[in-house]
GROMACS .gro file of C-alpha atoms in nm:
model
  323
    1MET     CA    1   2.695  -1.128  -3.619
    2LEU     CA    2   2.859  -0.789  -3.664
    3VAL     CA    3   3.034  -0.595  -3.389
    4LEU     CA    4   3.083  -0.238  -3.515
    5GLY     CA    5   3.343  -0.009  -3.362
    6LEU     CA    6   3.324   0.370  -3.407
    7GLN     CA    7   3.672   0.513  -3.355
    8GLY     CA    8   3.612   0.883  -3.290
    9SER     CA    9   3.959   1.014  -3.212
   10PRO     CA   10   4.148   1.222  -3.470
   11ARG     CA   11   4.461   1.046  -3.341
   12LYS     CA   12   4.451   0.717  -3.532
   13ARG     CA   13   4.678   0.512  -3.307
   14GLY     CA   14   4.603   0.680  -2.978
   15ASN     CA   15   4.441   0.560  -2.659
   16THR     CA   16   4.087   0.539  -2.800
   17ALA     CA   17   4.204   0.327  -3.092
   18THR     CA   18   4.391   0.099  -2.853
   19MET     CA   19   4.087   0.044  -2.631
   20LEU     CA   20   3.863  -0.021  -2.929
   21SER     CA   21   4.110  -0.269  -3.074
   22TRP     CA   22   4.115  -0.461  -2.744
   23PHE     CA   23   3.737  -0.497  -2.758
   24LEU     CA   24   3.717  -0.588  -3.126
   25ASP     CA   25   4.010  -0.829  -3.110
   26ARG     CA   26   3.848  -1.016  -2.822
   27ALA     CA   27   3.510  -1.021  -2.998
   28GLY     CA   28   3.676  -1.151  -3.311
   29ALA     CA   29   3.859  -1.422  -3.118
   30LEU     CA   30   3.523  -1.534  -2.977
   31GLY     CA   31   3.390  -1.575  -3.331
   32ALA     CA   32   3.216  -1.246  -3.415
   33GLU     CA   33   3.257  -1.049  -3.736
   34THR     CA   34   3.413  -0.714  -3.648
   35LEU     CA   35   3.445  -0.384  -3.833
   36GLU     CA   36   3.611  -0.065  -3.718
   37LEU     CA   37   3.520   0.270  -3.873
   38GLN     CA   38   3.776   0.548  -3.851
   39VAL     CA   39   3.513   0.819  -3.814
   40PRO     CA   40   3.741   1.122  -3.872
   41GLU     CA   41   3.845   0.980  -4.209
   42LEU     CA   42   3.483   0.957  -4.324
   43LYS     CA   43   3.450   1.337  -4.328
   44ILE     CA   44   3.083   1.322  -4.235
   45GLN     CA   45   2.910   1.657  -4.275
   46PRO     CA   46   2.726   1.799  -3.974
   47CYS     CA   47   2.347   1.802  -3.957
   48LYS     CA   48   2.197   2.099  -4.145
   49GLU     CA   49   1.868   2.086  -3.954
   50CYS     CA   50   1.679   2.081  -4.283
   51GLY     CA   51   1.398   1.871  -4.135
   52THR     CA   52   1.389   1.620  -4.421
   53CYS     CA   53   1.440   1.324  -4.188
   54GLU     CA   54   1.130   1.419  -3.992
   55THR     CA   55   0.911   1.465  -4.301
   56LYS     CA   56   1.046   1.197  -4.535
   57GLY     CA   57   1.236   0.964  -4.303
   58PHE     CA   58   1.582   0.997  -4.452
   59CYS     CA   59   1.882   1.231  -4.453
   60PRO     CA   60   1.937   1.399  -4.792
   61ILE     CA   61   2.307   1.480  -4.740
   62GLU     CA   62   2.510   1.266  -4.978
   63ASP     CA   63   2.832   1.165  -4.803
   64LYS     CA   64   2.979   0.861  -4.625
   65MET     CA   65   2.703   0.867  -4.366
   66GLN     CA   66   2.479   0.702  -4.624
   67GLU     CA   67   2.709   0.398  -4.598
   68VAL     CA   68   2.709   0.412  -4.219
   69TYR     CA   69   2.331   0.389  -4.174
   70PRO     CA   70   2.299   0.028  -4.300
   71LEU     CA   71   2.602  -0.076  -4.094
   72LEU     CA   72   2.447   0.064  -3.778
   73TRP     CA   73   2.135  -0.142  -3.844
   74ARG     CA   74   2.319  -0.459  -3.943
   75ALA     CA   75   2.536  -0.444  -3.631
   76GLU     CA   76   2.422  -0.628  -3.320
   77VAL     CA   77   2.683  -0.459  -3.099
   78VAL     CA   78   2.798  -0.099  -3.150
   79VAL     CA   79   3.099   0.028  -2.956
   80MET     CA   80   3.155   0.403  -2.946
   81GLY     CA   81   3.511   0.507  -2.867
   82THR     CA   82   3.617   0.866  -2.802
   83PRO     CA   83   3.845   1.091  -2.601
   84VAL     CA   84   3.666   1.365  -2.407
   85PHE     CA   85   3.682   1.709  -2.570
   86PHE     CA   86   3.521   1.981  -2.355
   87TYR     CA   87   3.311   1.721  -2.169
   88GLY     CA   88   3.177   1.563  -2.488
   89PRO     CA   89   3.281   1.338  -2.779
   90THR     CA   90   3.501   1.463  -3.061
   91ALA     CA   91   3.351   1.688  -3.328
   92GLN     CA   92   3.400   1.419  -3.593
   93LEU     CA   93   3.207   1.160  -3.392
   94LYS     CA   94   2.946   1.417  -3.291
   95ALA     CA   95   2.869   1.478  -3.660
   96LEU     CA   96   2.790   1.108  -3.703
   97ILE     CA   97   2.577   1.114  -3.388
   98ASP     CA   98   2.385   1.422  -3.500
   99ARG     CA   99   2.317   1.268  -3.840
  100SER     CA  100   2.159   0.972  -3.660
  101GLN     CA  101   1.858   1.198  -3.616
  102ALA     CA  102   1.734   1.020  -3.928
  103LEU     CA  103   1.716   0.696  -3.730
  104TRP     CA  104   1.552   0.874  -3.438
  105SER     CA  105   1.288   1.008  -3.677
  106ARG     CA  106   1.211   0.669  -3.823
  107LYS     CA  107   1.143   0.541  -3.471
  108TYR     CA  108   0.973   0.831  -3.301
  109VAL     CA  109   0.809   1.019  -3.590
  110PHE     CA  110   0.726   0.734  -3.827
  111LYS     CA  111   0.673   0.481  -3.544
  112LEU     CA  112   0.886   0.211  -3.705
  113ASP     CA  113   1.130  -0.032  -3.545
  114ASP     CA  114   1.420  -0.178  -3.735
  115PRO     CA  115   1.442  -0.557  -3.688
  116GLY     CA  116   1.751  -0.542  -3.468
  117ARG     CA  117   1.623  -0.280  -3.225
  118PRO     CA  118   1.495  -0.513  -2.949
  119TRP     CA  119   1.833  -0.686  -2.910
  120ARG     CA  120   2.111  -0.452  -3.027
  121LYS     CA  121   2.364  -0.346  -2.763
  122GLY     CA  122   2.576  -0.033  -2.724
  123LEU     CA  123   2.889   0.038  -2.521
  124LEU     CA  124   3.094   0.353  -2.459
  125LEU     CA  125   3.473   0.350  -2.428
  126ALA     CA  126   3.620   0.687  -2.331
  127VAL     CA  127   3.937   0.846  -2.198
  128GLY     CA  128   3.999   1.194  -2.058
  129ALA     CA  129   4.306   1.391  -1.954
  130THR     CA  130   4.178   1.542  -1.629
  131LYS     CA  131   4.045   1.388  -1.310
  132GLY     CA  132   3.724   1.585  -1.251
  133LYS     CA  133   3.434   1.385  -1.112
  134ASN     CA  134   3.205   1.500  -1.395
  135LEU     CA  135   3.460   1.438  -1.670
  136PHE     CA  136   3.254   1.173  -1.852
  137GLU     CA  137   2.904   1.293  -1.769
  138GLY     CA  138   2.840   1.483  -2.093
  139THR     CA  139   2.986   1.211  -2.314
  140GLY     CA  140   2.787   0.947  -2.131
  141LEU     CA  141   2.458   1.130  -2.185
  142THR     CA  142   2.537   1.180  -2.553
  143ALA     CA  143   2.615   0.809  -2.586
  144LYS     CA  144   2.288   0.707  -2.420
  145TYR     CA  145   2.077   0.919  -2.653
  146PHE     CA  146   2.278   0.808  -2.956
  147PHE     CA  147   2.226   0.442  -2.873
  148ASP     CA  148   1.857   0.504  -2.819
  149ALA     CA  149   1.833   0.663  -3.165
  150LEU     CA  150   1.996   0.368  -3.338
  151GLY     CA  151   1.808   0.114  -3.129
  152ALA     CA  152   2.065  -0.024  -2.888
  153SER     CA  153   2.037  -0.091  -2.518
  154TYR     CA  154   2.299   0.100  -2.324
  155GLU     CA  155   2.539  -0.155  -2.176
  156GLY     CA  156   2.733   0.106  -1.980
  157ALA     CA  157   3.070   0.272  -2.018
  158LEU     CA  158   3.433   0.195  -1.947
  159THR     CA  159   3.601   0.528  -1.881
  160TYR     CA  160   3.955   0.616  -1.777
  161SER     CA  161   4.067   0.955  -1.651
  162ARG     CA  162   4.413   1.116  -1.642
  163VAL     CA  163   4.502   0.949  -1.972
  164GLU     CA  164   4.640   1.191  -2.233
  165ALA     CA  165   4.975   1.094  -2.387
  166ALA     CA  166   4.957   0.862  -2.688
  167GLY     CA  167   4.974   0.500  -2.572
  168GLN     CA  168   4.930   0.588  -2.206
  169ILE     CA  169   4.625   0.362  -2.170
  170LYS     CA  170   4.855   0.061  -2.211
  171GLU     CA  171   5.005   0.146  -1.874
  172HIS     CA  172   4.669   0.131  -1.697
  173PRO     CA  173   4.666  -0.167  -1.458
  174THR     CA  174   4.316  -0.296  -1.542
  175ALA     CA  175   4.195  -0.131  -1.866
  176ARG     CA  176   4.277  -0.413  -2.104
  177ASP     CA  177   4.129  -0.682  -1.880
  178ASP     CA  178   3.822  -0.466  -1.814
  179ILE     CA  179   3.756  -0.423  -2.184
  180CYS     CA  180   3.818  -0.786  -2.278
  181ARG     CA  181   3.583  -0.904  -2.003
  182LYS     CA  182   3.318  -0.664  -2.126
  183ALA     CA  183   3.354  -0.803  -2.478
  184GLU     CA  184   3.303  -1.154  -2.345
  185GLU     CA  185   3.003  -1.043  -2.140
  186ILE     CA  186   2.828  -0.869  -2.430
  187VAL     CA  187   2.932  -1.077  -2.731
  188GLY     CA  188   2.956  -1.426  -2.582
  189PRO     CA  189   2.583  -1.493  -2.531
  190LEU     CA  190   2.499  -1.368  -2.881
  191LEU     CA  191   2.734  -1.622  -3.036
  192ALA     CA  192   2.548  -1.908  -2.869
  193ARG     CA  193   2.232  -1.851  -3.074
  194LYS     CA  194   2.104  -2.075  -3.353
  195ARG     CA  195   2.231  -1.947  -3.689
  196VAL     CA  196   1.951  -1.941  -3.948
  197LEU     CA  197   1.989  -1.847  -4.314
  198PHE     CA  198   1.679  -1.760  -4.519
  199LEU     CA  199   1.704  -1.796  -4.896
  200CYS     CA  200   1.481  -1.711  -5.190
  201ARG     CA  201   1.541  -1.623  -5.552
  202GLU     CA  202   1.573  -1.242  -5.548
  203ASN     CA  203   1.624  -1.170  -5.175
  204ALA     CA  204   1.375  -0.890  -5.230
  205CYS     CA  205   1.065  -1.019  -5.048
  206ARG     CA  206   1.026  -1.359  -4.883
  207SER     CA  207   1.373  -1.413  -4.736
  208GLN     CA  208   1.393  -1.048  -4.623
  209ILE     CA  209   1.055  -1.075  -4.449
  210SER     CA  210   1.157  -1.402  -4.283
  211ALA     CA  211   1.486  -1.263  -4.157
  212ALA     CA  212   1.318  -0.948  -4.028
  213PHE     CA  213   1.050  -1.133  -3.831
  214ALA     CA  214   1.304  -1.381  -3.694
  215ARG     CA  215   1.541  -1.106  -3.583
  216PHE     CA  216   1.272  -0.876  -3.446
  217LEU     CA  217   1.073  -1.138  -3.255
  218PHE     CA  218   1.341  -1.391  -3.162
  219GLY     CA  219   1.677  -1.218  -3.196
  220ASP     CA  220   1.777  -1.341  -2.852
  221ARG     CA  221   1.757  -1.698  -2.982
  222MET     CA  222   1.842  -1.669  -3.351
  223GLU     CA  223   2.120  -1.506  -3.548
  224VAL     CA  224   1.972  -1.455  -3.893
  225GLU     CA  225   2.080  -1.364  -4.242
  226SER     CA  226   1.915  -1.370  -4.584
  227ALA     CA  227   2.030  -1.398  -4.945
  228GLY     CA  228   1.912  -1.482  -5.294
  229SER     CA  229   2.023  -1.711  -5.577
  230SER     CA  230   1.956  -1.431  -5.832
  231PRO     CA  231   1.942  -1.114  -5.621
  232ALA     CA  232   1.739  -0.816  -5.743
  233HIS     CA  233   1.881  -0.465  -5.760
  234GLU     CA  234   1.662  -0.348  -5.474
  235VAL     CA  235   1.410  -0.483  -5.227
  236ASN     CA  236   1.045  -0.476  -5.328
  237PRO     CA  237   0.880  -0.146  -5.223
  238LEU     CA  238   0.549  -0.322  -5.157
  239MET     CA  239   0.736  -0.548  -4.916
  240ARG     CA  240   0.859  -0.238  -4.729
  241ALA     CA  241   0.502  -0.107  -4.717
  242ALA     CA  242   0.357  -0.436  -4.594
  243MET     CA  243   0.617  -0.467  -4.318
  244ALA     CA  244   0.567  -0.103  -4.216
  245GLU     CA  245   0.206  -0.195  -4.143
  246LYS     CA  246   0.350  -0.430  -3.880
  247GLY     CA  247   0.569  -0.151  -3.743
  248ILE     CA  248   0.888  -0.309  -3.881
  249ASP     CA  249   1.124  -0.083  -4.074
  250MET     CA  250   1.289  -0.240  -4.380
  251ALA     CA  251   1.498   0.063  -4.474
  252TYR     CA  252   1.868   0.040  -4.568
  253LEU     CA  253   1.833  -0.315  -4.704
  254VAL     CA  254   2.003  -0.428  -5.023
  255PRO     CA  255   1.955  -0.777  -5.175
  256LYS     CA  256   2.268  -0.990  -5.163
  257SER     CA  257   2.394  -1.304  -5.328
  258LEU     CA  258   2.472  -1.642  -5.178
  259GLU     CA  259   2.842  -1.560  -5.208
  260GLN     CA  260   2.793  -1.264  -4.974
  261VAL     CA  261   2.660  -1.475  -4.688
  262ARG     CA  262   2.880  -1.411  -4.386
  263MET     CA  263   2.759  -1.673  -4.141
  264LYS     CA  264   2.807  -2.047  -4.124
  265PRO     CA  265   2.442  -2.150  -4.077
  266ASP     CA  266   2.308  -2.427  -3.861
  267LEU     CA  267   1.978  -2.417  -4.050
  268VAL     CA  268   1.905  -2.311  -4.409
  269ILE     CA  269   1.543  -2.231  -4.499
  270SER     CA  270   1.473  -2.198  -4.871
  271MET     CA  271   1.167  -2.049  -5.037
  272GLY     CA  272   1.169  -2.114  -5.409
  273CYS     CA  273   1.545  -2.099  -5.446
  274GLU     CA  274   1.528  -2.418  -5.654
  275GLN     CA  275   1.851  -2.581  -5.771
  276ASN     CA  276   2.070  -2.274  -5.723
  277CYS     CA  277   2.072  -2.305  -5.344
  278PRO     CA  278   2.388  -2.463  -5.207
  279MET     CA  279   2.380  -2.730  -4.943
  280PHE     CA  280   2.585  -2.556  -4.676
  281GLN     CA  281   2.810  -2.814  -4.521
  282GLY     CA  282   2.685  -2.931  -4.184
  283ALA     CA  283   2.360  -2.732  -4.202
  284GLU     CA  284   2.008  -2.868  -4.187
  285PHE     CA  285   1.812  -2.777  -4.502
  286VAL     CA  286   1.437  -2.703  -4.496
  287GLU     CA  287   1.204  -2.593  -4.777
  288TRP     CA  288   0.915  -2.357  -4.706
  289ASP     CA  289   0.648  -2.372  -4.976
  290MET     CA  290   0.583  -1.999  -4.994
  291PRO     CA  291   0.433  -1.822  -5.299
  292ASP     CA  292   0.645  -1.558  -5.470
  293PRO     CA  293   0.486  -1.213  -5.423
  294SER     CA  294   0.707  -1.048  -5.685
  295GLY     CA  295   0.489  -0.865  -5.936
  296LYS     CA  296   0.175  -0.912  -5.726
  297ASP     CA  297  -0.032  -0.646  -5.549
  298LEU     CA  298  -0.014  -0.526  -5.189
  299ASP     CA  299  -0.291  -0.758  -5.070
  300PHE     CA  300  -0.096  -1.058  -5.199
  301MET     CA  301   0.217  -0.926  -5.027
  302ARG     CA  302   0.025  -0.895  -4.700
  303SER     CA  303  -0.091  -1.254  -4.730
  304VAL     CA  304   0.263  -1.381  -4.783
  305ARG     CA  305   0.387  -1.161  -4.498
  306ASP     CA  306   0.134  -1.307  -4.257
  307GLN     CA  307   0.210  -1.665  -4.366
  308ILE     CA  308   0.579  -1.607  -4.310
  309GLU     CA  309   0.520  -1.452  -3.967
  310GLU     CA  310   0.336  -1.764  -3.856
  311LYS     CA  311   0.607  -1.989  -4.001
  312VAL     CA  312   0.875  -1.796  -3.812
  313LYS     CA  313   0.681  -1.825  -3.486
  314GLN     CA  314   0.643  -2.197  -3.546
  315LEU     CA  315   1.015  -2.223  -3.615
  316ALA     CA  316   1.092  -2.053  -3.283
  317GLU     CA  317   0.869  -2.301  -3.100
  318GLU     CA  318   1.046  -2.592  -3.269
  319LEU     CA  319   1.386  -2.455  -3.176
  320ASP     CA  320   1.275  -2.401  -2.815
  321SER     CA  321   1.153  -2.759  -2.797
  322GLY     CA  322   1.477  -2.892  -2.942
  323GLY     CA  323   1.322  -2.977  -3.277
   0.00000   0.00000   0.00000
């Protein structure tokens, strides 16, 4: 599972970076994959209010934000870190937030849910120089709406006032313990889930559908990933269309190889992967006899989709019963 940190301060080794590192280091020690993005270095352009995201479902601006979108959806925990500038987040982080209007549009205009939306979690870490009682109000509201756009439940905020000089947060009597406890509270339960890897030949249809249903319906019980023995260049567009009929958004997905698998699975489910599938050490291996919809029409894709949905539901029942 990925814990994604968004470091929004222009000061690379300042108080925000310190707080974020405390959270990510603790999450990593627990066993999570962690990634920190230095948002100011990405030079994300601000939203141009062109309206493309609300008519076509994507942002047309070609910059580093195009690499951020799939990370936001792959992440199961997103931590937003920022100092308070004029009662809000930094301009660099605000540009990333504003460009997340594309994700908002996919949910609220196109009525699609990405597979991680029901279970993803978001947390705000913030510092401010003054002591006003409303110091964090604006930043907190921005964080709540940002997390809603990317499909994350708001897990609250850890905020610290009268912190300005570089490194000053290290002198705070409880900040480090507060943040490490919050990491344990949010990340710990997610690491206790069954780890399931879905494999097929191209990672363009069957394994992607399986992982999406498993994550969307049972993400509280399963950590899932998918891969292919001979991955295609892109996912099948008919697969996207068939899943959209179920209200599940398969945007930002790219087929990946077996070598790119990040998890150590407890259970490997193969669908036509044949002899190229490795026997992951210590994992149970199961074969699902599922027809390959590659090259077939949309009706065939729908049939495979529905078969996989039932298989995933059956799998969840077996896991619940200890099978």
